[in-house]
mmCIF file of N, CA and C in Angstrom:
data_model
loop_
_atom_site.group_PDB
_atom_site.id
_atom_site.type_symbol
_atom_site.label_atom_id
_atom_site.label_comp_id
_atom_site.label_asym_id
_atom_site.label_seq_id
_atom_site.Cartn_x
_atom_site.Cartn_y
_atom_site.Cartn_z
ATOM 1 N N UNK A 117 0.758 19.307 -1.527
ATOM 2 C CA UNK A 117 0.501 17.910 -1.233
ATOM 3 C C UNK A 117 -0.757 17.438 -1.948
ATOM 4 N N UNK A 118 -0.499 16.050 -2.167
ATOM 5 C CA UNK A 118 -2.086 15.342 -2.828
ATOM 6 C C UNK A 118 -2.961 15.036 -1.837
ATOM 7 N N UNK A 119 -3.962 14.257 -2.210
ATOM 8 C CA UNK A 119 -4.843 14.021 -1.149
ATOM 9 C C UNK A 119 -4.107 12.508 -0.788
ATOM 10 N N UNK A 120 -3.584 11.906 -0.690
ATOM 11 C CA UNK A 120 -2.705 10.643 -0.339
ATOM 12 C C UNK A 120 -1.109 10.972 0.155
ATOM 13 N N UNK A 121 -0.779 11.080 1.065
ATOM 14 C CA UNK A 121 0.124 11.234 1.630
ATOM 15 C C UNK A 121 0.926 10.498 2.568
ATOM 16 N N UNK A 122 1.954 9.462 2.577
ATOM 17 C CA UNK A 122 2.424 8.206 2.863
ATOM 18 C C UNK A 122 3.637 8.842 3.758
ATOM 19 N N UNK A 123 4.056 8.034 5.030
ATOM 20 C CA UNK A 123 4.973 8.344 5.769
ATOM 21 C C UNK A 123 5.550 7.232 6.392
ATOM 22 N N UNK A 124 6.510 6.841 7.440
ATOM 23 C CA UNK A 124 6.844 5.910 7.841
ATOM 24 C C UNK A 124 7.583 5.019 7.303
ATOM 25 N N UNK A 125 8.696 5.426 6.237
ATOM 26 C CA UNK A 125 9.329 4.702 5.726
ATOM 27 C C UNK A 125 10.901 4.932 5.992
ATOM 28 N N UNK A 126 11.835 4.365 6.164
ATOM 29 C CA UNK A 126 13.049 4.747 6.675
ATOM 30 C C UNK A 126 14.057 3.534 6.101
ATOM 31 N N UNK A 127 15.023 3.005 7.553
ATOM 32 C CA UNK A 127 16.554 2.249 6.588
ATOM 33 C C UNK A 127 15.735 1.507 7.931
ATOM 34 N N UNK A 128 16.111 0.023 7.557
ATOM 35 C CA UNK A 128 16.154 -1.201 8.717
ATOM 36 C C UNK A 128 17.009 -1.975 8.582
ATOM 37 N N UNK A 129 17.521 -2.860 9.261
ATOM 38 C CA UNK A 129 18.364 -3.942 8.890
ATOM 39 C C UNK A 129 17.286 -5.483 8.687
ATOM 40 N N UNK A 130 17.811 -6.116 7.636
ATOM 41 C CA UNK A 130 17.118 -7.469 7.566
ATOM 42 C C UNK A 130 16.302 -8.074 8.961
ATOM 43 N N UNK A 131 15.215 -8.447 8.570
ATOM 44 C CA UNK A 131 14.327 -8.924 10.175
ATOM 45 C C UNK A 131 14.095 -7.542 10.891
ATOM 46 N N UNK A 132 13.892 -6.772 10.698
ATOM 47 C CA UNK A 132 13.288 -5.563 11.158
ATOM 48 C C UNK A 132 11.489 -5.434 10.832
ATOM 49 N N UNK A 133 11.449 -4.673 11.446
ATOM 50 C CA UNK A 133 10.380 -4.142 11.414
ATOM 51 C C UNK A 133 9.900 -1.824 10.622
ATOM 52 N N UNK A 134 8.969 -2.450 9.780
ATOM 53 C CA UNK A 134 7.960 -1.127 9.963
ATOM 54 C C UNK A 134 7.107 -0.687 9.536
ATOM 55 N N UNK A 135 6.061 0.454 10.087
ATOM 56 C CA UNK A 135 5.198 0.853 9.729
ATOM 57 C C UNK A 135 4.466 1.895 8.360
ATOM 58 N N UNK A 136 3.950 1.626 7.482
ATOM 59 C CA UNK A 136 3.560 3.080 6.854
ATOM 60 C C UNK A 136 2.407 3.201 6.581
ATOM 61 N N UNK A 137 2.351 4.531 6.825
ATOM 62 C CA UNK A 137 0.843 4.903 7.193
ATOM 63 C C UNK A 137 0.788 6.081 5.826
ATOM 64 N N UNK A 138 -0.880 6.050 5.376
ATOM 65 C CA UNK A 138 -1.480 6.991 4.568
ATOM 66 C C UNK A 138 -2.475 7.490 5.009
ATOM 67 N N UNK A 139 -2.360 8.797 4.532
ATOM 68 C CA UNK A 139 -3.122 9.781 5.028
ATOM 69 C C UNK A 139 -3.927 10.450 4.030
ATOM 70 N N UNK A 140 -5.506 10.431 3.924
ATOM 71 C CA UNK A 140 -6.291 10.712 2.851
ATOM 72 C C UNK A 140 -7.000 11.736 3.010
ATOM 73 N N UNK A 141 -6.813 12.903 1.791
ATOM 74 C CA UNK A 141 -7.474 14.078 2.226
ATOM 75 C C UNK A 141 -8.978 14.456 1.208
ATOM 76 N N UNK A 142 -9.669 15.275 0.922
ATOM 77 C CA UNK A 142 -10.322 15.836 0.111
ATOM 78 C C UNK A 142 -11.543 15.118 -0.507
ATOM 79 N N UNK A 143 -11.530 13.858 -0.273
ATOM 80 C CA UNK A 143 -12.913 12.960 -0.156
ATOM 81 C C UNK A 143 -12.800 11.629 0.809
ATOM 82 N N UNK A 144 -14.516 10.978 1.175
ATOM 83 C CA UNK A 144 -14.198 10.006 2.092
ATOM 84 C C UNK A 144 -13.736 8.675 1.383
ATOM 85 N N UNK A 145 -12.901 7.747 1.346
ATOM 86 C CA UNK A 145 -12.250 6.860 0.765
ATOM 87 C C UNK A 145 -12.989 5.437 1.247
ATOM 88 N N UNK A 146 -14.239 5.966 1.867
ATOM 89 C CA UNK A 146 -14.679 4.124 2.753
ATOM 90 C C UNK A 146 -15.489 3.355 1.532
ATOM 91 N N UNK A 147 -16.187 3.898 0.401
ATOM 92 C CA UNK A 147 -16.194 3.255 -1.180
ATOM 93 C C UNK A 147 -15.084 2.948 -1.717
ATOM 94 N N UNK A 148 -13.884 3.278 -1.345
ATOM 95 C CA UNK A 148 -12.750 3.084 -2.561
ATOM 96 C C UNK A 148 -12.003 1.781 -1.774
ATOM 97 N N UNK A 149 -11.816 1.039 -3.070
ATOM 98 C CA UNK A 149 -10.373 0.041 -2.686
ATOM 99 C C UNK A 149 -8.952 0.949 -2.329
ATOM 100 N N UNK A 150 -7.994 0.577 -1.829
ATOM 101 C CA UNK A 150 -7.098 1.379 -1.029
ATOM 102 C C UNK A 150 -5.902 0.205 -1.123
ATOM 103 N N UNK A 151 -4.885 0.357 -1.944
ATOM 104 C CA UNK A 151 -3.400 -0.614 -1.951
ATOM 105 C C UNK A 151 -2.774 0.409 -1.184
ATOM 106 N N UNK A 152 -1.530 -0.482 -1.557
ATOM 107 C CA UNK A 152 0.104 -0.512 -1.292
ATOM 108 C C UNK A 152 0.634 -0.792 -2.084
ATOM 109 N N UNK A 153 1.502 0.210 -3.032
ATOM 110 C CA UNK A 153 2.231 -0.518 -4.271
ATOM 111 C C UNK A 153 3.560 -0.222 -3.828
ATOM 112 N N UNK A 154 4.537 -1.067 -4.406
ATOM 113 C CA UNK A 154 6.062 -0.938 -4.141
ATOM 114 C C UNK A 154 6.480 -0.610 -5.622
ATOM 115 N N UNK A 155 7.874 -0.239 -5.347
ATOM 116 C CA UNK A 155 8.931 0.022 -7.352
ATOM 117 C C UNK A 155 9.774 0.088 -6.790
ATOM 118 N N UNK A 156 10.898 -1.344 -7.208
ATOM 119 C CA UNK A 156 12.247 -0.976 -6.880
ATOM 120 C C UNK A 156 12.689 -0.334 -8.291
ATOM 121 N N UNK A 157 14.488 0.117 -8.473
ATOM 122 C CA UNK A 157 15.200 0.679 -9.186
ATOM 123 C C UNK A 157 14.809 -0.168 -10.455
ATOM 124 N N UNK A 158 14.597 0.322 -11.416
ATOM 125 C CA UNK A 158 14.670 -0.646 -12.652
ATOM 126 C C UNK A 158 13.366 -1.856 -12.967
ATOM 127 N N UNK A 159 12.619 -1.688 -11.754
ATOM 128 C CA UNK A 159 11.416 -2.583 -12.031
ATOM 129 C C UNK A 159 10.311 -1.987 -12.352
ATOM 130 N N UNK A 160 9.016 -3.069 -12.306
ATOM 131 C CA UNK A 160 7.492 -2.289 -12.171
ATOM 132 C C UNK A 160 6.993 -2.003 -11.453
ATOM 133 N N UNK A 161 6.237 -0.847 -10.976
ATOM 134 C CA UNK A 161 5.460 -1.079 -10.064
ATOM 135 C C UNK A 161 4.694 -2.098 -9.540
ATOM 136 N N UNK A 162 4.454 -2.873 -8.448
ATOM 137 C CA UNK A 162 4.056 -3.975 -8.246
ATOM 138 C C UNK A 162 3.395 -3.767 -7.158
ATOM 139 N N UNK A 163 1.704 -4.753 -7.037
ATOM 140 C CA UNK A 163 0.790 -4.493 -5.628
ATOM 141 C C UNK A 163 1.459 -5.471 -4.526
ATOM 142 N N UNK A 164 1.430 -4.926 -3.280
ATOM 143 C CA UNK A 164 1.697 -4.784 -2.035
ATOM 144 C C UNK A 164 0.501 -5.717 -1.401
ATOM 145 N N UNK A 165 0.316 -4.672 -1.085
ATOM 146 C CA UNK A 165 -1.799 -5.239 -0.284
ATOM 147 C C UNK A 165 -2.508 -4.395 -1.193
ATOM 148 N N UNK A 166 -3.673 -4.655 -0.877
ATOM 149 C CA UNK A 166 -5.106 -3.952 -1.033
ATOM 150 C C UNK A 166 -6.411 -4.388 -0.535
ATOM 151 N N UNK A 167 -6.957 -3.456 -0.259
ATOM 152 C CA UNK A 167 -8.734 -3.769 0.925
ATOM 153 C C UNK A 167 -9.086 -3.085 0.263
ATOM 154 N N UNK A 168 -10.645 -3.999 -0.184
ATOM 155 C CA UNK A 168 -11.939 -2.958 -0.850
ATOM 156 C C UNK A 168 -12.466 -2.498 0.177
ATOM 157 N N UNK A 169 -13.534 -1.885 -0.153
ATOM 158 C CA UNK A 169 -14.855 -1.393 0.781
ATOM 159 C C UNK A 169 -15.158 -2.302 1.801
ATOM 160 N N UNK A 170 -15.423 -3.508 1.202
ATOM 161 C CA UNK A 170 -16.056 -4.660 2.532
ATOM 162 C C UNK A 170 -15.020 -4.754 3.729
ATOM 163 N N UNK A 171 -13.799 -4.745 2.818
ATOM 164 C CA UNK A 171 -12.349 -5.231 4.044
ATOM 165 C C UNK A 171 -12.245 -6.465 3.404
ATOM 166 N N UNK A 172 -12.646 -6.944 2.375
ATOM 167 C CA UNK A 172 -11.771 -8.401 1.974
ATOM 168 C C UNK A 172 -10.144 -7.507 1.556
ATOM 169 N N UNK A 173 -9.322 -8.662 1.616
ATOM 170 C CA UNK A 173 -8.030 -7.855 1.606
ATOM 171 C C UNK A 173 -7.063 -9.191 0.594
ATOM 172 N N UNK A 174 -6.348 -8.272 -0.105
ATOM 173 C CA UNK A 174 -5.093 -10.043 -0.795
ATOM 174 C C UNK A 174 -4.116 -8.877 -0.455
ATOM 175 N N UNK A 175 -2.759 -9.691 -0.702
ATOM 176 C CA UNK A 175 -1.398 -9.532 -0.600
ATOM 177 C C UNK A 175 -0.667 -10.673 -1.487
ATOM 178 N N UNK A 176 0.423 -9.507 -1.951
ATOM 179 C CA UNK A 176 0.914 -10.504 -2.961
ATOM 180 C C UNK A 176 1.754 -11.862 -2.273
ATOM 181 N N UNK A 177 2.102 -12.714 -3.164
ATOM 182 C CA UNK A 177 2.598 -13.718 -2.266
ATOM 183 C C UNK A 177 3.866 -13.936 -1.439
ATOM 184 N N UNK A 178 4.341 -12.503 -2.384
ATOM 185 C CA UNK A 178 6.143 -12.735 -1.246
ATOM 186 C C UNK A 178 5.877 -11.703 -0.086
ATOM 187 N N UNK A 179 4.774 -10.882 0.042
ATOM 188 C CA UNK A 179 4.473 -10.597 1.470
ATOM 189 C C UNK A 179 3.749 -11.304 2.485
ATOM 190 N N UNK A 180 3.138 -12.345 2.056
ATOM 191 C CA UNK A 180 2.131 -12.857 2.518
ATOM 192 C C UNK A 180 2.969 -13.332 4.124
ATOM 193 N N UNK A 181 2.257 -13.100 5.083
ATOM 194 C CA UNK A 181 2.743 -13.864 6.584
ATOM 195 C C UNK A 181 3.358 -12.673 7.250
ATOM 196 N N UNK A 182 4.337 -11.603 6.387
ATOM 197 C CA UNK A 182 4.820 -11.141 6.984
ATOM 198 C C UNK A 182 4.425 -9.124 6.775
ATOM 199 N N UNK A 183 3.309 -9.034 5.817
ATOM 200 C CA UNK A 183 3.053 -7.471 6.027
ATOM 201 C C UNK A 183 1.442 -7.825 6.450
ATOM 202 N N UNK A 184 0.799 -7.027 6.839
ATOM 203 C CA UNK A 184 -0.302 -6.982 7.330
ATOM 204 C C UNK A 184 -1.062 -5.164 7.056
ATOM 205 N N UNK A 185 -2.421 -5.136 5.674
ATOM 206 C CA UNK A 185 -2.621 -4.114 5.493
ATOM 207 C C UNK A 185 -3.948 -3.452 6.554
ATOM 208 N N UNK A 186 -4.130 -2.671 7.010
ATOM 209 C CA UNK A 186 -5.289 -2.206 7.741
ATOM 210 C C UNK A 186 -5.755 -0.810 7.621
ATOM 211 N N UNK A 187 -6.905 -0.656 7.558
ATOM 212 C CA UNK A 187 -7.514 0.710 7.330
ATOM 213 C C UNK A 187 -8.243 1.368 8.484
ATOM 214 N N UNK A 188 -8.228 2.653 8.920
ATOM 215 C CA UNK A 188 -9.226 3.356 9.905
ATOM 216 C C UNK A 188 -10.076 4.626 9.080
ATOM 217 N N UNK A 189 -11.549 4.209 8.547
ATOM 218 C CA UNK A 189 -12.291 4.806 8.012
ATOM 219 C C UNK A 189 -12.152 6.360 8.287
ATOM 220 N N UNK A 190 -12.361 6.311 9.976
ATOM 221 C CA UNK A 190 -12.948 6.816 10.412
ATOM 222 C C UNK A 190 -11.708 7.860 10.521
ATOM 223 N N UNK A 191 -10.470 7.495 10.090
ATOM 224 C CA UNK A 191 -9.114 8.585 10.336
ATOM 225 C C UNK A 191 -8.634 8.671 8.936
ATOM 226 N N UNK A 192 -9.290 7.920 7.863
ATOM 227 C CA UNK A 192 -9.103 8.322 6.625
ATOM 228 C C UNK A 192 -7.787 7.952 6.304
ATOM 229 N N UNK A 193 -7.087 6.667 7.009
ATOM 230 C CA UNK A 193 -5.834 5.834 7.113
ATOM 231 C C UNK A 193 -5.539 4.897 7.028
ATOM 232 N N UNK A 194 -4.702 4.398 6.204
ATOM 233 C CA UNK A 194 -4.528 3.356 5.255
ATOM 234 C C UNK A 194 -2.934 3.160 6.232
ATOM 235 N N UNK A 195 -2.712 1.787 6.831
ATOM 236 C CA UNK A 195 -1.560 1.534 7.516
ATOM 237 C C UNK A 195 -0.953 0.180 6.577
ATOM 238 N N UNK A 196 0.308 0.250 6.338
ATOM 239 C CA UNK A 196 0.874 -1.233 6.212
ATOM 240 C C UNK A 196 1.937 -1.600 7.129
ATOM 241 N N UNK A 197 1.802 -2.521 7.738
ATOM 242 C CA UNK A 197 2.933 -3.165 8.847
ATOM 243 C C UNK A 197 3.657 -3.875 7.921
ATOM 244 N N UNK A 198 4.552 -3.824 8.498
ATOM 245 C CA UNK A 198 5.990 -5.165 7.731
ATOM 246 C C UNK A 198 6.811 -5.490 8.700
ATOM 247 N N UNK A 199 6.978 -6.552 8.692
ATOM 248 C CA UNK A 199 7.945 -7.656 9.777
ATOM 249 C C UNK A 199 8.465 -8.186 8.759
ATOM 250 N N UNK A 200 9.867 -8.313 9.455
ATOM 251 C CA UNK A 200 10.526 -9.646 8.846
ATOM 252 C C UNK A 200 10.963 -9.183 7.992
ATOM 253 N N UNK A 201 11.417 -7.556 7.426
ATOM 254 C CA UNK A 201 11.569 -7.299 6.292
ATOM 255 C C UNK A 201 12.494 -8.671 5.816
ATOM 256 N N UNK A 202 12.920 -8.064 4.109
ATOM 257 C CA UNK A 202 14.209 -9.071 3.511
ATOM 258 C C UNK A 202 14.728 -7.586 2.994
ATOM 259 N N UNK A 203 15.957 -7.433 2.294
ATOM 260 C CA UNK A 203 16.597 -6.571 1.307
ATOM 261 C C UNK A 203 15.858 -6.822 -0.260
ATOM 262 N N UNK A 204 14.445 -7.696 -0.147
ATOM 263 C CA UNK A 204 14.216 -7.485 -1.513
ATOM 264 C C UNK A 204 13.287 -6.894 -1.714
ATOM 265 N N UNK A 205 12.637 -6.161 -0.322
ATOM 266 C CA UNK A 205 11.454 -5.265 -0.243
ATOM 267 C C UNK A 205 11.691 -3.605 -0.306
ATOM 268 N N UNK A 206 13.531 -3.871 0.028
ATOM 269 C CA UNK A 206 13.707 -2.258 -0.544
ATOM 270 C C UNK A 206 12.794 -1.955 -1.994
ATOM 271 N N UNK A 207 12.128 -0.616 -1.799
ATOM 272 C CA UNK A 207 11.088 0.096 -2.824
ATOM 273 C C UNK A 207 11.146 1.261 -2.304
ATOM 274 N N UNK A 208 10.157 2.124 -3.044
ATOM 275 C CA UNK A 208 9.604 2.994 -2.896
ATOM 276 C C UNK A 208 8.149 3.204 -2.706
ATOM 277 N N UNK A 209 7.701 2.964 -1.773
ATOM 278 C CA UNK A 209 6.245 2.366 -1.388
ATOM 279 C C UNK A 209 5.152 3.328 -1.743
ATOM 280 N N UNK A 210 4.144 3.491 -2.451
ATOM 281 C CA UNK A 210 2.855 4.602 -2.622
ATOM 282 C C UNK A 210 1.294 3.987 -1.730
ATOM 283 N N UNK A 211 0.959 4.788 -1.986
ATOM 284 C CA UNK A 211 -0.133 4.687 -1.299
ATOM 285 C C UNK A 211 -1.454 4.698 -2.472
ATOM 286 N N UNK A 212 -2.319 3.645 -2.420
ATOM 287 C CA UNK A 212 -3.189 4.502 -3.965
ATOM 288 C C UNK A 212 -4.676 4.359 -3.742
ATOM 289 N N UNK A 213 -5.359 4.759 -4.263
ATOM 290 C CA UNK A 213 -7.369 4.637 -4.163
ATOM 291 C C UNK A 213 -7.380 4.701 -5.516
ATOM 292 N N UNK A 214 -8.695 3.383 -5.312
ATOM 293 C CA UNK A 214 -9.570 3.349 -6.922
ATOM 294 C C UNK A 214 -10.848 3.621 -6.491
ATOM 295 N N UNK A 215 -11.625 4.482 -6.931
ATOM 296 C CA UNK A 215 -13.016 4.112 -6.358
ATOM 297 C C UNK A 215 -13.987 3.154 -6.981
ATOM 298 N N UNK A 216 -15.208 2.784 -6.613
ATOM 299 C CA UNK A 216 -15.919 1.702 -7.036
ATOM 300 C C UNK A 216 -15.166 0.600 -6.254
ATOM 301 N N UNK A 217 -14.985 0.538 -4.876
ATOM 302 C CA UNK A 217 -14.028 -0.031 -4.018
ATOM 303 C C UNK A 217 -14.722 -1.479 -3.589
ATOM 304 N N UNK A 218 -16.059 -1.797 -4.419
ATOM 305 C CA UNK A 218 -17.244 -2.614 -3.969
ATOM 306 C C UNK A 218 -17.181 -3.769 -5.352
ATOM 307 N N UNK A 219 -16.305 -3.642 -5.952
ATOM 308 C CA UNK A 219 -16.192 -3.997 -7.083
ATOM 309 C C UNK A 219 -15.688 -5.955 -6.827
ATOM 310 N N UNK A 220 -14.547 -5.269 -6.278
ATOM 311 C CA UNK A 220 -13.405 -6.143 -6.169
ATOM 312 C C UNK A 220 -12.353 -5.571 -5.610
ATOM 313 N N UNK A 221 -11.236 -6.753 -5.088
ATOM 314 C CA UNK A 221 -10.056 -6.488 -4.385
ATOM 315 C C UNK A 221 -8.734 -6.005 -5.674
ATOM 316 N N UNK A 222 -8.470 -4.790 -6.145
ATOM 317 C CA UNK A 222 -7.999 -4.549 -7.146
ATOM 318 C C UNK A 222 -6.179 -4.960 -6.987
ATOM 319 N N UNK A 223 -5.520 -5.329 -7.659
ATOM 320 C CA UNK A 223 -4.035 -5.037 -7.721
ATOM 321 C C UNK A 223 -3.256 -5.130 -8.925
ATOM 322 N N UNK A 224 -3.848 -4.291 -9.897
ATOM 323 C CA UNK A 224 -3.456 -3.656 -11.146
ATOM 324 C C UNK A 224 -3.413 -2.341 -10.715
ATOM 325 N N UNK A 225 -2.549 -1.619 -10.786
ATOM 326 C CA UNK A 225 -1.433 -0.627 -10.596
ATOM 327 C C UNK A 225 -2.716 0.756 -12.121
ATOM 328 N N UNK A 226 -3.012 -0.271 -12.988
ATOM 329 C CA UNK A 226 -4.015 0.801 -14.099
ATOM 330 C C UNK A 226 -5.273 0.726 -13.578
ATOM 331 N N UNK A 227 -6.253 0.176 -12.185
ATOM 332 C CA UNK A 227 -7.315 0.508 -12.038
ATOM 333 C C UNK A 227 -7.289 1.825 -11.182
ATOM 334 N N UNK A 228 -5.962 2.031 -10.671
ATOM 335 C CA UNK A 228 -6.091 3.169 -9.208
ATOM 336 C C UNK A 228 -5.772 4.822 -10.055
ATOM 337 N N UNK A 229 -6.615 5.630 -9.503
ATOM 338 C CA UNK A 229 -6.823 6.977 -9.804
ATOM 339 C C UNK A 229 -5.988 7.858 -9.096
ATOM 340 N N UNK A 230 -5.995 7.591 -7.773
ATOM 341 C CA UNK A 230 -4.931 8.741 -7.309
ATOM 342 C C UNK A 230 -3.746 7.973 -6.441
ATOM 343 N N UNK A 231 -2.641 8.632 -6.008
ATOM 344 C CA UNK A 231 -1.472 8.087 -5.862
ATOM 345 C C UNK A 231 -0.939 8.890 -4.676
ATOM 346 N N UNK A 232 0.240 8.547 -3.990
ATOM 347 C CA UNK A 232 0.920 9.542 -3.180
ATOM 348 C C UNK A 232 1.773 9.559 -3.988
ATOM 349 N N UNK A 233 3.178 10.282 -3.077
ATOM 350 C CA UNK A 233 3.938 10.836 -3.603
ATOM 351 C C UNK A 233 5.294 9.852 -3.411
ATOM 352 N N UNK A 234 5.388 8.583 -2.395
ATOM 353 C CA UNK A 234 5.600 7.620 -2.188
ATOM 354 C C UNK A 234 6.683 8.037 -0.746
ATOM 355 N N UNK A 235 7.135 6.959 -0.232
ATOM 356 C CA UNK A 235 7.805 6.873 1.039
ATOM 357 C C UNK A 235 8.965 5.563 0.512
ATOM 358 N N UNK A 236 10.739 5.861 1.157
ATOM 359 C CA UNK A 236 10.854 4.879 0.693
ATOM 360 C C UNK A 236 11.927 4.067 2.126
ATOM 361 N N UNK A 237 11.966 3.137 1.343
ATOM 362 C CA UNK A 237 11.499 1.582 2.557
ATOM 363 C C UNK A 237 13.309 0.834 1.803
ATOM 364 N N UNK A 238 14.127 0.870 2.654
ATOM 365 C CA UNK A 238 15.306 0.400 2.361
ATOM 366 C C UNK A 238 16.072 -0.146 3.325
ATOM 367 N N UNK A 239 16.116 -1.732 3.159
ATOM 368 C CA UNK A 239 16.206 -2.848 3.628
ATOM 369 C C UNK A 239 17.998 -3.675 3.615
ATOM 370 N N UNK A 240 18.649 -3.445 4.508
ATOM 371 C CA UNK A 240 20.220 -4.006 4.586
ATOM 372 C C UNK A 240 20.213 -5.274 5.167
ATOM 373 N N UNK A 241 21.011 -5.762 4.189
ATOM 374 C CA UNK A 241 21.402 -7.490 5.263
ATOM 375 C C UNK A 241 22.239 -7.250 5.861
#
């Protein structure tokens, strides 16, 4: 295993709900910015959420209202909620850290250094 390790991803039906949680090992991550990236079949990787260091936080705009990203320093856990899924959020969800997390709220997919191994998130109407 890496030091990023993502879980909580499963099958829902449209308007469902769920959780995924990351789990960070081998250094403390409370300097690093901390996303959520998604990749469906045939696309790009694309940012999710992300929280720097301070806790300012963005989300891209077709999640906006309905995922909510949150971190526990202190458990070295990076959570994303999702409500409301749609079938266009089926992905394969990762988990990622950039450090220099004081910088800015990152969501370029080329500033982040380490990655999980991803969890994936598949959405039926």
């Amino acid at each position: 295993q890496g030091p990023l390790v993502e879980s909580g991803g499963g099958s829902v039906q449209a308007g469902g709900s769920l959780t995924l949680s990351c789990v960070a090992s081998g250094r403390p991550y409370s300097n690093y910015c901390m996303a959520w990236f998604r990749q469906a079949p045939g696309k790009r990787r694309e940012a999710v959420a992300a929280i720097d260091s301070d806790g300012n936080i963005k989300y891209a705009d077709s999640v906006k209202g309905r995922f909510t990203i949150s971190q526990d320093n202190a458990k070295n856990c990076l959570n994303l909620t999702m409500n409301y899924l749609k079938p266009e959020d089926t992905a394969l969800y990762y988990c990622a850290a950039s450090p220099m997390g004081w910088v800015r709220v990152k969501m370029d997919a080329a500033e982040y250094n380490y990655w999980g191994q991803g969890t994936q998130v598949t959405v039926s109407s």
